[in-house]
PDB file of C-alpha atoms and ligand atoms in Angstrom:
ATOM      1  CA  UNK E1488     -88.131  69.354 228.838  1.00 84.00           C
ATOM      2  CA  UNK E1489     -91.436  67.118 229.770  1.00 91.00           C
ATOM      3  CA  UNK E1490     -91.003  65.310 226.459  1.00 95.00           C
ATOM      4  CA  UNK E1491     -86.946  64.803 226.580  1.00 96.00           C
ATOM      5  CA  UNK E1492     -87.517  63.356 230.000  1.00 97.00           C
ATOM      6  CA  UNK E1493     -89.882  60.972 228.942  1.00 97.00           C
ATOM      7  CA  UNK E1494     -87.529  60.177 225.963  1.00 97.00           C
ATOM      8  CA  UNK E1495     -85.157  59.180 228.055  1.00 98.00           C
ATOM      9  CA  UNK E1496     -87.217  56.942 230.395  1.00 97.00           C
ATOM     10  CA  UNK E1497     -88.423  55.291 227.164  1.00 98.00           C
ATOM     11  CA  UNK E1498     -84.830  54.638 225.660  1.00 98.00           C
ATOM     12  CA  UNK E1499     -83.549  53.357 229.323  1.00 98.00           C
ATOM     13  CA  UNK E1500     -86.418  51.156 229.686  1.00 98.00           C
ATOM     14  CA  UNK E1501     -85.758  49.893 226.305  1.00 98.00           C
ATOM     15  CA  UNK E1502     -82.332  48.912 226.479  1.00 98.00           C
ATOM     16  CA  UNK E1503     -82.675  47.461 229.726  1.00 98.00           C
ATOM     17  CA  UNK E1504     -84.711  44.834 227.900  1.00 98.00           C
ATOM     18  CA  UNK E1505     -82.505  44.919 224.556  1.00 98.00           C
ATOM     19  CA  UNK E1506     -79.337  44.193 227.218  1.00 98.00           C
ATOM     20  CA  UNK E1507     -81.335  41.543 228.999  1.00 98.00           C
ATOM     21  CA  UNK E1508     -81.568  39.865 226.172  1.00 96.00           C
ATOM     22  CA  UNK E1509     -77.501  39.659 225.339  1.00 94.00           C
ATOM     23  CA  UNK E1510     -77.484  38.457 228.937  1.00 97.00           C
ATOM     24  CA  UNK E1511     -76.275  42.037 230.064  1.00 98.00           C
ATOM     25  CA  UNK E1512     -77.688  44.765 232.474  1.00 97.00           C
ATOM     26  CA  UNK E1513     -79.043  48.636 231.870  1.00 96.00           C
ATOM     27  CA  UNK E1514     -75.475  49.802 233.349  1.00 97.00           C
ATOM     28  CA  UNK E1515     -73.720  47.985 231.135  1.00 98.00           C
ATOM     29  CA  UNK E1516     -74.534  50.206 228.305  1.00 98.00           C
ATOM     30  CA  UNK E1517     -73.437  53.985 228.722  1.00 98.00           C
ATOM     31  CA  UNK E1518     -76.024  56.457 226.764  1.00 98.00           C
ATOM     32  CA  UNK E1519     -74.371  59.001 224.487  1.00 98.00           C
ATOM     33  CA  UNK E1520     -76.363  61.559 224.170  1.00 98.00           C
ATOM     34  CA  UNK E1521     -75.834  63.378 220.581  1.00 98.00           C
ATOM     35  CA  UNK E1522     -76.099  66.896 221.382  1.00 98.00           C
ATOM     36  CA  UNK E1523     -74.719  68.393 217.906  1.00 97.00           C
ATOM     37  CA  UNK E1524     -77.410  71.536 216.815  1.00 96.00           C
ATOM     38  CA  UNK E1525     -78.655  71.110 220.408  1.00 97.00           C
ATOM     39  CA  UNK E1526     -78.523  74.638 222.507  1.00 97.00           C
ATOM     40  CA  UNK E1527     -76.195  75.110 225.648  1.00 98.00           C
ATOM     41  CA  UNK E1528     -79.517  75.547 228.051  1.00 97.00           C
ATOM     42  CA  UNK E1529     -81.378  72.420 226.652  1.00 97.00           C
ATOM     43  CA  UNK E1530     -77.941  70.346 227.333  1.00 98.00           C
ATOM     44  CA  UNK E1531     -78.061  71.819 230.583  1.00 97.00           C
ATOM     45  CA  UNK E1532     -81.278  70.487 231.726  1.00 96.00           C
ATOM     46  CA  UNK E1533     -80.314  67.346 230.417  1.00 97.00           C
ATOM     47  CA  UNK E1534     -77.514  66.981 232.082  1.00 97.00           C
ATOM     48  CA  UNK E1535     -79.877  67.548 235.433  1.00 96.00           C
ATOM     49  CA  UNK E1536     -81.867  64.909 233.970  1.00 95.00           C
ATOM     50  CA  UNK E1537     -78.562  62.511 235.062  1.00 95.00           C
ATOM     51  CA  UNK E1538     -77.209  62.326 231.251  1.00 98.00           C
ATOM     52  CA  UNK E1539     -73.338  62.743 231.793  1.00 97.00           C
ATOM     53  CA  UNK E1540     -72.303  61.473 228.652  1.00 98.00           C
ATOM     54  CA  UNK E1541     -72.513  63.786 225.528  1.00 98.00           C
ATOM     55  CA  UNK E1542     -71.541  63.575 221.954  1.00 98.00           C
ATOM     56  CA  UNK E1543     -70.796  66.070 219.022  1.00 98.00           C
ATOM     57  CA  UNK E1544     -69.691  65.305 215.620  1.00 98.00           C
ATOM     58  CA  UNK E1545     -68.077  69.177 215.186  1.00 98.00           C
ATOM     59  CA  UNK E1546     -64.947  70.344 216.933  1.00 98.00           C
ATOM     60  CA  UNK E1547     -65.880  73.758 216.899  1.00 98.00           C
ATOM     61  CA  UNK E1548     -69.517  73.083 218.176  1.00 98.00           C
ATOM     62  CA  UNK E1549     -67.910  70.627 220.900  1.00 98.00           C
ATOM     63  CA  UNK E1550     -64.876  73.196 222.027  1.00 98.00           C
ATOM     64  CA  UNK E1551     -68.098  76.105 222.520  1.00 98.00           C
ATOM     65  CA  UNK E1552     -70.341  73.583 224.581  1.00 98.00           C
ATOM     66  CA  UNK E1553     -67.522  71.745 226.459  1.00 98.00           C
ATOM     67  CA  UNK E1554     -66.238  75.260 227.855  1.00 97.00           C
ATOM     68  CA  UNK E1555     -69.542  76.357 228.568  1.00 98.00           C
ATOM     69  CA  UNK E1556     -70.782  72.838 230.544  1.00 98.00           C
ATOM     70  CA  UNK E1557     -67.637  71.189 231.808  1.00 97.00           C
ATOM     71  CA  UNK E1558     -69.120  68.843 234.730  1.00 97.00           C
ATOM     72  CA  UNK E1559     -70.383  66.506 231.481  1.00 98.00           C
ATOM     73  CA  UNK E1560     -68.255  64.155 229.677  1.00 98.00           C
ATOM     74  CA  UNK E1561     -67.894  64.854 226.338  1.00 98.00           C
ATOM     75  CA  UNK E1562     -67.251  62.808 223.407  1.00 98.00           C
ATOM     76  CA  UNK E1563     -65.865  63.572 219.588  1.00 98.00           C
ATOM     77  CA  UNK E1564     -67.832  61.066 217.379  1.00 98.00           C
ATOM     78  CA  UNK E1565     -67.577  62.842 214.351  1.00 98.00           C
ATOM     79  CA  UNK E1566     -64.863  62.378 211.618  1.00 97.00           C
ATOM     80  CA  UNK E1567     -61.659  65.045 212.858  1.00 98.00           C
ATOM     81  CA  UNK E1568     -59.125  67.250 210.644  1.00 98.00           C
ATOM     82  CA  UNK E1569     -55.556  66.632 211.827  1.00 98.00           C
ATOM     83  CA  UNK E1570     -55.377  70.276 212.125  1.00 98.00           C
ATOM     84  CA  UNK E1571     -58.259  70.138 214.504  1.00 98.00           C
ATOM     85  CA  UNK E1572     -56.721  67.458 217.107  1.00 98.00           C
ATOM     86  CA  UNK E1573     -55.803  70.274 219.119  1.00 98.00           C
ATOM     87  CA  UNK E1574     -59.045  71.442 220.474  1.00 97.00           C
ATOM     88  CA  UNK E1575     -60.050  67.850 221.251  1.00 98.00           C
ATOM     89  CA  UNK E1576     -56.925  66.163 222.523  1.00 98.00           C
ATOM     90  CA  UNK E1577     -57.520  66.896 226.634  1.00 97.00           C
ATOM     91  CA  UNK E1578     -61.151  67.765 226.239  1.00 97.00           C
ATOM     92  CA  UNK E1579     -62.908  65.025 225.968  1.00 98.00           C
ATOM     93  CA  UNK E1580     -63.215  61.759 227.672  1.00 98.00           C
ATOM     94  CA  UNK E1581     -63.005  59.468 224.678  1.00 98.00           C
ATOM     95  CA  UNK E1582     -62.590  59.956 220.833  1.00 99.00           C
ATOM     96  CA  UNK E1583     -64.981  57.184 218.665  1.00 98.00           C
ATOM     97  CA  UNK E1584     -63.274  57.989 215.245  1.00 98.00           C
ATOM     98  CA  UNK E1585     -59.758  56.896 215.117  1.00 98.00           C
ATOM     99  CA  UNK E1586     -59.792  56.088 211.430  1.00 98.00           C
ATOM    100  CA  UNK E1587     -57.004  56.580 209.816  1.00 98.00           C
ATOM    101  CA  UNK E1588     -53.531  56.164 210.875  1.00 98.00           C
ATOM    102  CA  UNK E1589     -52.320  59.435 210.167  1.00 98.00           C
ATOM    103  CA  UNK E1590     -54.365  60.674 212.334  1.00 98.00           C
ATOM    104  CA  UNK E1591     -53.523  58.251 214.904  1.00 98.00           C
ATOM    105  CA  UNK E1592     -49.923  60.311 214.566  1.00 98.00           C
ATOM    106  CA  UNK E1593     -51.293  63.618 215.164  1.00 98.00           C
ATOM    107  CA  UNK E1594     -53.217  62.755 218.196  1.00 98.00           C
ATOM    108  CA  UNK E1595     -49.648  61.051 219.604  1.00 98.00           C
ATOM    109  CA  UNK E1596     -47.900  64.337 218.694  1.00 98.00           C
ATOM    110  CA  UNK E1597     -50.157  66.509 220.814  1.00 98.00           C
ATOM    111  CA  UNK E1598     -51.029  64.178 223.264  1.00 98.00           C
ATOM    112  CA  UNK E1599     -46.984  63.952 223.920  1.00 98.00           C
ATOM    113  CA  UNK E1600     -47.312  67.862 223.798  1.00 98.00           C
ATOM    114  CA  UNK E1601     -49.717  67.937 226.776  1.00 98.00           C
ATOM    115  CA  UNK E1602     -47.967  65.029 228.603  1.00 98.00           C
ATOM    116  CA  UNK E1603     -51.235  62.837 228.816  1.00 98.00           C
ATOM    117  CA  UNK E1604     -52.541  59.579 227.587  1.00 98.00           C
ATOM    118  CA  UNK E1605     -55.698  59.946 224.897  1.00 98.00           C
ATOM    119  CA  UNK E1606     -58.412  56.998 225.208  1.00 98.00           C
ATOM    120  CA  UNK E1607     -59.864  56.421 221.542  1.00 98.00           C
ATOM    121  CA  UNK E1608     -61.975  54.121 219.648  1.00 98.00           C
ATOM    122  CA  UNK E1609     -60.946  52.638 216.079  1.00 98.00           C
ATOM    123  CA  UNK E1610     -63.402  53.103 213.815  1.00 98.00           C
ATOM    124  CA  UNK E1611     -64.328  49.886 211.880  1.00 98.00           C
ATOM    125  CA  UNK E1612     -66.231  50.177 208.485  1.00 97.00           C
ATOM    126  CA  UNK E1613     -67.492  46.751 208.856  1.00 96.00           C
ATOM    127  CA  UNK E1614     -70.180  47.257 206.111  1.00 88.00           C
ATOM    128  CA  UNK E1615     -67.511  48.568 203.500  1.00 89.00           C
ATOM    129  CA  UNK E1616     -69.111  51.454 202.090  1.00 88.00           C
ATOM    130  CA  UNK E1617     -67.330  53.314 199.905  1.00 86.00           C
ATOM    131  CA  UNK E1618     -68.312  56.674 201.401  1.00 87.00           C
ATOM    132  CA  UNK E1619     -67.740  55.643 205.365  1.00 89.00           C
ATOM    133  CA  UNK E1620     -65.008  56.350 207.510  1.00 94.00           C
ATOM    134  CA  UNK E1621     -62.886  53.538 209.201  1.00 97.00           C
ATOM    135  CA  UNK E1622     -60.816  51.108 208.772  1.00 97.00           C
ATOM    136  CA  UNK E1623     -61.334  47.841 206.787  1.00 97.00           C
ATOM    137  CA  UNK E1624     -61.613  44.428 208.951  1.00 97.00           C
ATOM    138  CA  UNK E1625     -58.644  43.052 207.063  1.00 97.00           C
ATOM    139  CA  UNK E1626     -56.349  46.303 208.795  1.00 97.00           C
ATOM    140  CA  UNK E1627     -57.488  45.938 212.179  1.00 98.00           C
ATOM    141  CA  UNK E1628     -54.554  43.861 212.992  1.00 98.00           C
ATOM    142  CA  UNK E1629     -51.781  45.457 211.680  1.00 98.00           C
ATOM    143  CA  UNK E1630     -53.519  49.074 212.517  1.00 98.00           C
ATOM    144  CA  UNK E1631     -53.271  47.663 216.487  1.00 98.00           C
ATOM    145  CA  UNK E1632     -49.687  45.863 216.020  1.00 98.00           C
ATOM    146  CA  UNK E1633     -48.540  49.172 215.238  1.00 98.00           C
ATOM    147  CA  UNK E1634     -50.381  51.278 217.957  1.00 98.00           C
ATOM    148  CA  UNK E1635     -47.385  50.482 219.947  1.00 97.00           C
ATOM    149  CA  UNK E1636     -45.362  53.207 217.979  1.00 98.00           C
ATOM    150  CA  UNK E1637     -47.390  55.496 219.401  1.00 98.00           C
ATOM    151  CA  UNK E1638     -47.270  55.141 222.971  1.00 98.00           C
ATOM    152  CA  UNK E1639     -49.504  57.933 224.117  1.00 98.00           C
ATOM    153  CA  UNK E1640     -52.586  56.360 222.379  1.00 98.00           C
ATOM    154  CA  UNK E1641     -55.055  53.621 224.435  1.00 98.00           C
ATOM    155  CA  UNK E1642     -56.954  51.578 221.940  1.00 98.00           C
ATOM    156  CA  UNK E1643     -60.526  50.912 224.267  1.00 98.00           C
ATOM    157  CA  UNK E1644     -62.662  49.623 221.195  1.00 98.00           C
ATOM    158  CA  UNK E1645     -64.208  49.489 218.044  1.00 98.00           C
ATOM    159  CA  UNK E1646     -66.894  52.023 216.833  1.00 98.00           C
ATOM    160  CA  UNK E1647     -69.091  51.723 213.432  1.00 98.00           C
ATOM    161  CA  UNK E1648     -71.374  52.951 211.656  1.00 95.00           C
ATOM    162  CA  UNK E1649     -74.465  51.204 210.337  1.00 92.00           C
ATOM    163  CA  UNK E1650     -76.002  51.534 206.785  1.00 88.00           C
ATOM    164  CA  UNK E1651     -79.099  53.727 206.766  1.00 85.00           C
ATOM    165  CA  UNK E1652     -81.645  51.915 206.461  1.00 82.00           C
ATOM    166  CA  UNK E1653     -85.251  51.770 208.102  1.00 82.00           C
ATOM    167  CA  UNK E1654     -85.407  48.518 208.865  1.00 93.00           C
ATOM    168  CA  UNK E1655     -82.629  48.076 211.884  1.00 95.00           C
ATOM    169  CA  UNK E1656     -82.276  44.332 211.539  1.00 96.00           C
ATOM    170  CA  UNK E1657     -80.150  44.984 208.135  1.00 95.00           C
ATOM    171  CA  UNK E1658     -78.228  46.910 210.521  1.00 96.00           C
ATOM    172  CA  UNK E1659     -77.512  43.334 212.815  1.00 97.00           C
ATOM    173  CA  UNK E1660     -75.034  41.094 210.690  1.00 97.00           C
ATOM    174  CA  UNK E1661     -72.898  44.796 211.092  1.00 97.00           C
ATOM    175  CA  UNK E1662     -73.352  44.967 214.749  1.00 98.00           C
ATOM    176  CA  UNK E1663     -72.772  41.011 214.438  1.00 98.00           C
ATOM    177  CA  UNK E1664     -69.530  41.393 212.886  1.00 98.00           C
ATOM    178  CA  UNK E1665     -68.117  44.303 214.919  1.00 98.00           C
ATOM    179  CA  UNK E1666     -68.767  42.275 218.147  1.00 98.00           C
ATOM    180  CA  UNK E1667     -67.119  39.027 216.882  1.00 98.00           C
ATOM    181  CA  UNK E1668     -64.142  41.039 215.679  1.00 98.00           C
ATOM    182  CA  UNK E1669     -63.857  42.606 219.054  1.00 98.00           C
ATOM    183  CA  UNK E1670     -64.085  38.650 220.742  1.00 98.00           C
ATOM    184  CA  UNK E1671     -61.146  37.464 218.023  1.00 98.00           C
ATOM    185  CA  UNK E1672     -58.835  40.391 218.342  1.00 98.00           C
ATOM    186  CA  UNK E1673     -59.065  40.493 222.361  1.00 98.00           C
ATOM    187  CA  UNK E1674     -57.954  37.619 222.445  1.00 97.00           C
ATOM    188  CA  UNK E1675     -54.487  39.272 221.136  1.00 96.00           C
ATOM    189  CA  UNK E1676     -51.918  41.036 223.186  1.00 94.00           C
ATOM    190  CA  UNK E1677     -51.248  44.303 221.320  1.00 98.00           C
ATOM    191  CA  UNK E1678     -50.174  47.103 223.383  1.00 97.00           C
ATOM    192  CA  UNK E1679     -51.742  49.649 224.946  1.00 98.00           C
ATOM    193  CA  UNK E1680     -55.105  47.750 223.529  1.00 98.00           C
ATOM    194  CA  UNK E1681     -57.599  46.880 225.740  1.00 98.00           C
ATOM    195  CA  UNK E1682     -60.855  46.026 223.456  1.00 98.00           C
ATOM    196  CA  UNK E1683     -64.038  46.327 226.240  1.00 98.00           C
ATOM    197  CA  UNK E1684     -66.056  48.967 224.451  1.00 98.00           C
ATOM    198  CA  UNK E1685     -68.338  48.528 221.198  1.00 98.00           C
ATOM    199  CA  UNK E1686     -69.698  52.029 219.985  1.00 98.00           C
ATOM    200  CA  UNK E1687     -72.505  50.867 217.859  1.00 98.00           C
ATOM    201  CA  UNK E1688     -76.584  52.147 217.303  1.00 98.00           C
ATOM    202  CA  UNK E1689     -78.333  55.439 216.377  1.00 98.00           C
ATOM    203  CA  UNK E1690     -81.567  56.497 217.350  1.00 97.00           C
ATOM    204  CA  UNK E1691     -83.389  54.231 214.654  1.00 96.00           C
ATOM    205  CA  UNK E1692     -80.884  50.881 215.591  1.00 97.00           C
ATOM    206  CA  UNK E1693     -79.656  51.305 219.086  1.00 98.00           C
ATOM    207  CA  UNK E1694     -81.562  48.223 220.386  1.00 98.00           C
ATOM    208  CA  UNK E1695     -80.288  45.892 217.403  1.00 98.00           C
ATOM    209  CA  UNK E1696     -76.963  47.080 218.625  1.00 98.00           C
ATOM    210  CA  UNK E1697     -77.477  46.661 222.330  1.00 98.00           C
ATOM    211  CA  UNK E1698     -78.474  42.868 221.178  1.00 98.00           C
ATOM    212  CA  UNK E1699     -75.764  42.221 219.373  1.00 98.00           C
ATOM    213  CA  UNK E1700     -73.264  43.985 222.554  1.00 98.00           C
ATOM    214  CA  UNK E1701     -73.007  47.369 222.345  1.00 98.00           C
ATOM    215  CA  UNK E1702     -71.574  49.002 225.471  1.00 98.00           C
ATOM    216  CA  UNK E1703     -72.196  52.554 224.434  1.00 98.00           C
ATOM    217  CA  UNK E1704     -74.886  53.793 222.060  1.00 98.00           C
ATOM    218  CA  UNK E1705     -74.733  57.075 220.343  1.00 98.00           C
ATOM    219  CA  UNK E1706     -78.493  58.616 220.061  1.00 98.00           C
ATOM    220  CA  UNK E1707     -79.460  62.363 219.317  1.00 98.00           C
ATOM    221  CA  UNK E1708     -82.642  62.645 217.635  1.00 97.00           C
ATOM    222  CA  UNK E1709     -84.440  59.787 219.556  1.00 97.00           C
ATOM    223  CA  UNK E1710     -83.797  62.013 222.830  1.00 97.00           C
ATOM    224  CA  UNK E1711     -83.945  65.868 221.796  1.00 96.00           C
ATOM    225  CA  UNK E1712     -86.221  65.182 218.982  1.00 92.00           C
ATOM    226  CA  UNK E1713     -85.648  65.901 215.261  1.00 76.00           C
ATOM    227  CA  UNK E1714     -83.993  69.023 214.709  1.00 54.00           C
TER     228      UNK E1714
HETATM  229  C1  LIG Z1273     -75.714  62.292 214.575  1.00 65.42           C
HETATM  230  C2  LIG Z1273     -74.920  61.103 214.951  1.00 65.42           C
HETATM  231  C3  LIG Z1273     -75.471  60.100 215.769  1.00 65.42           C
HETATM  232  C4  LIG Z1273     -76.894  60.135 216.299  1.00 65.42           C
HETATM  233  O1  LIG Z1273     -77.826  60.055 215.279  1.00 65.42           O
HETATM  234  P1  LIG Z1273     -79.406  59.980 215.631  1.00 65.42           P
HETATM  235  O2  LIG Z1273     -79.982  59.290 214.461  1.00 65.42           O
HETATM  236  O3  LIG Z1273     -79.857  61.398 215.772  1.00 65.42           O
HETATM  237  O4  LIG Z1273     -79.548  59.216 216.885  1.00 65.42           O
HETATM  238  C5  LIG Z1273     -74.663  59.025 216.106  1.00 65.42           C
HETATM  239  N1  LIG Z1273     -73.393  58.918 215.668  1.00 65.42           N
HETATM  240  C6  LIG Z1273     -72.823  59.860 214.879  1.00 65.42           C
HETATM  241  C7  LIG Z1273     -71.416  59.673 214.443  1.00 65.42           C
HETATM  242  C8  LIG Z1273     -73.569  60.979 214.505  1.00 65.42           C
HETATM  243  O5  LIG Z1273     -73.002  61.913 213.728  1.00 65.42           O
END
């Protein structure tokens, strides 16, 4: 637990001065801490650690760890099943991969079900890879027109993924391009969309993405070590 704390410290310290330098503060970017293959008891600790923000990319992983630690937020980054919206819908704080607008339909449907509002990020694939998630650039507008028709849904950003890649700058024109499509399109009255977030940065990119405006950055192996 020595080494996660001082893991932490590191990655706080270091976008502190990653924010500084997009002219924002530490507490303007929320830590996600990727939990997925991480053990209920480690989480725990973490969580004592003040980490209140956790992520999982599996609903059945996330529905086992959000029952058994339910004083943490918990967030679904991962791609979801419509037949899965169920266990998610309710149980966590904020989905990052809206991607597709029939699934945008099933999370209405239940969310109308259990007579609440669902807070979501659309998932951009800014870098147009064939094999990633999201939508394209050029569908971001009428994707957030039409949001409207499904008035249980609250648009609160984008989310992306970056290429792998070892060197983070390739990862920057992405983070680049996310953030300027986030400046253009809030500048639009679409409703139920309110564009403050920007879900961007792993572990090996977070502080390119912090640069270039992330609000929230999604790390797992950087904190709980590789797995
Ligand atoms: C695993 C995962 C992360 C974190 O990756 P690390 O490289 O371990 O920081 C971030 N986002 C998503 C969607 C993931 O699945």
């Amino acid at each position: 637990m020595q080494v996660i704390a001082n893991n932490i410290n590191i990655l706080k310290e270091k976008i502190a001065i990653a924010a500084a330098k997009s002219g924002r503060k530490a507490t303007d970017v929320e830590i996600i801490a990727v939990s997925k293959t991480v053990d209920i008891p480690t989480i725990q600790e973490v969580a004592k650690l003040g980490i209140n923000n956790f992520g999982e990319n599996r609903v059945q992983e996330l529905k086992e760890k959000a029952q058994a630690i339910p004083d943490v937020n918990w967030h679904m980054i991962g791609r979801l099943q419509t037949n899965k919206v169920k266990d998610v819908v309710g149980k966590v704080v904020l989905i990052h991969s809206l991607d597709r607008w029939n699934l945008a339909e099933a999370i209405n449907n239940r969310a109308n079900y259990s007579n609440i509002d669902v807070p979501l990020l659309l998932q951009v694939n800014v870098s147009g890879e064939e094999q990633k998630a999201g939508v394209k650039p050029d569908d971001i507008r009428h994707f957030l027109d039409s949001i409207a028709l499904l008035p249980r849904l609250r648009i609160l950003g984008f989310m992306t993924m970056a290429p792998e890649d070892f060197n983070p700058e390739r990862a920057r024109p992405i983070f680049r391009e996310l953030n300027s499509l986030k400046v253009k399109f809030s500048k639009e009255n679409f409703t139920n969309v309110n564009l403050k977030h920007l879900s961007m940065g792993m572990s090996q990119d977070y502080e390119v993405a912090v640069e270039e405006g992330a609000t929230m950055v999604r790390v797992g192996s950087l904190i709980f070590g590789n797995k």
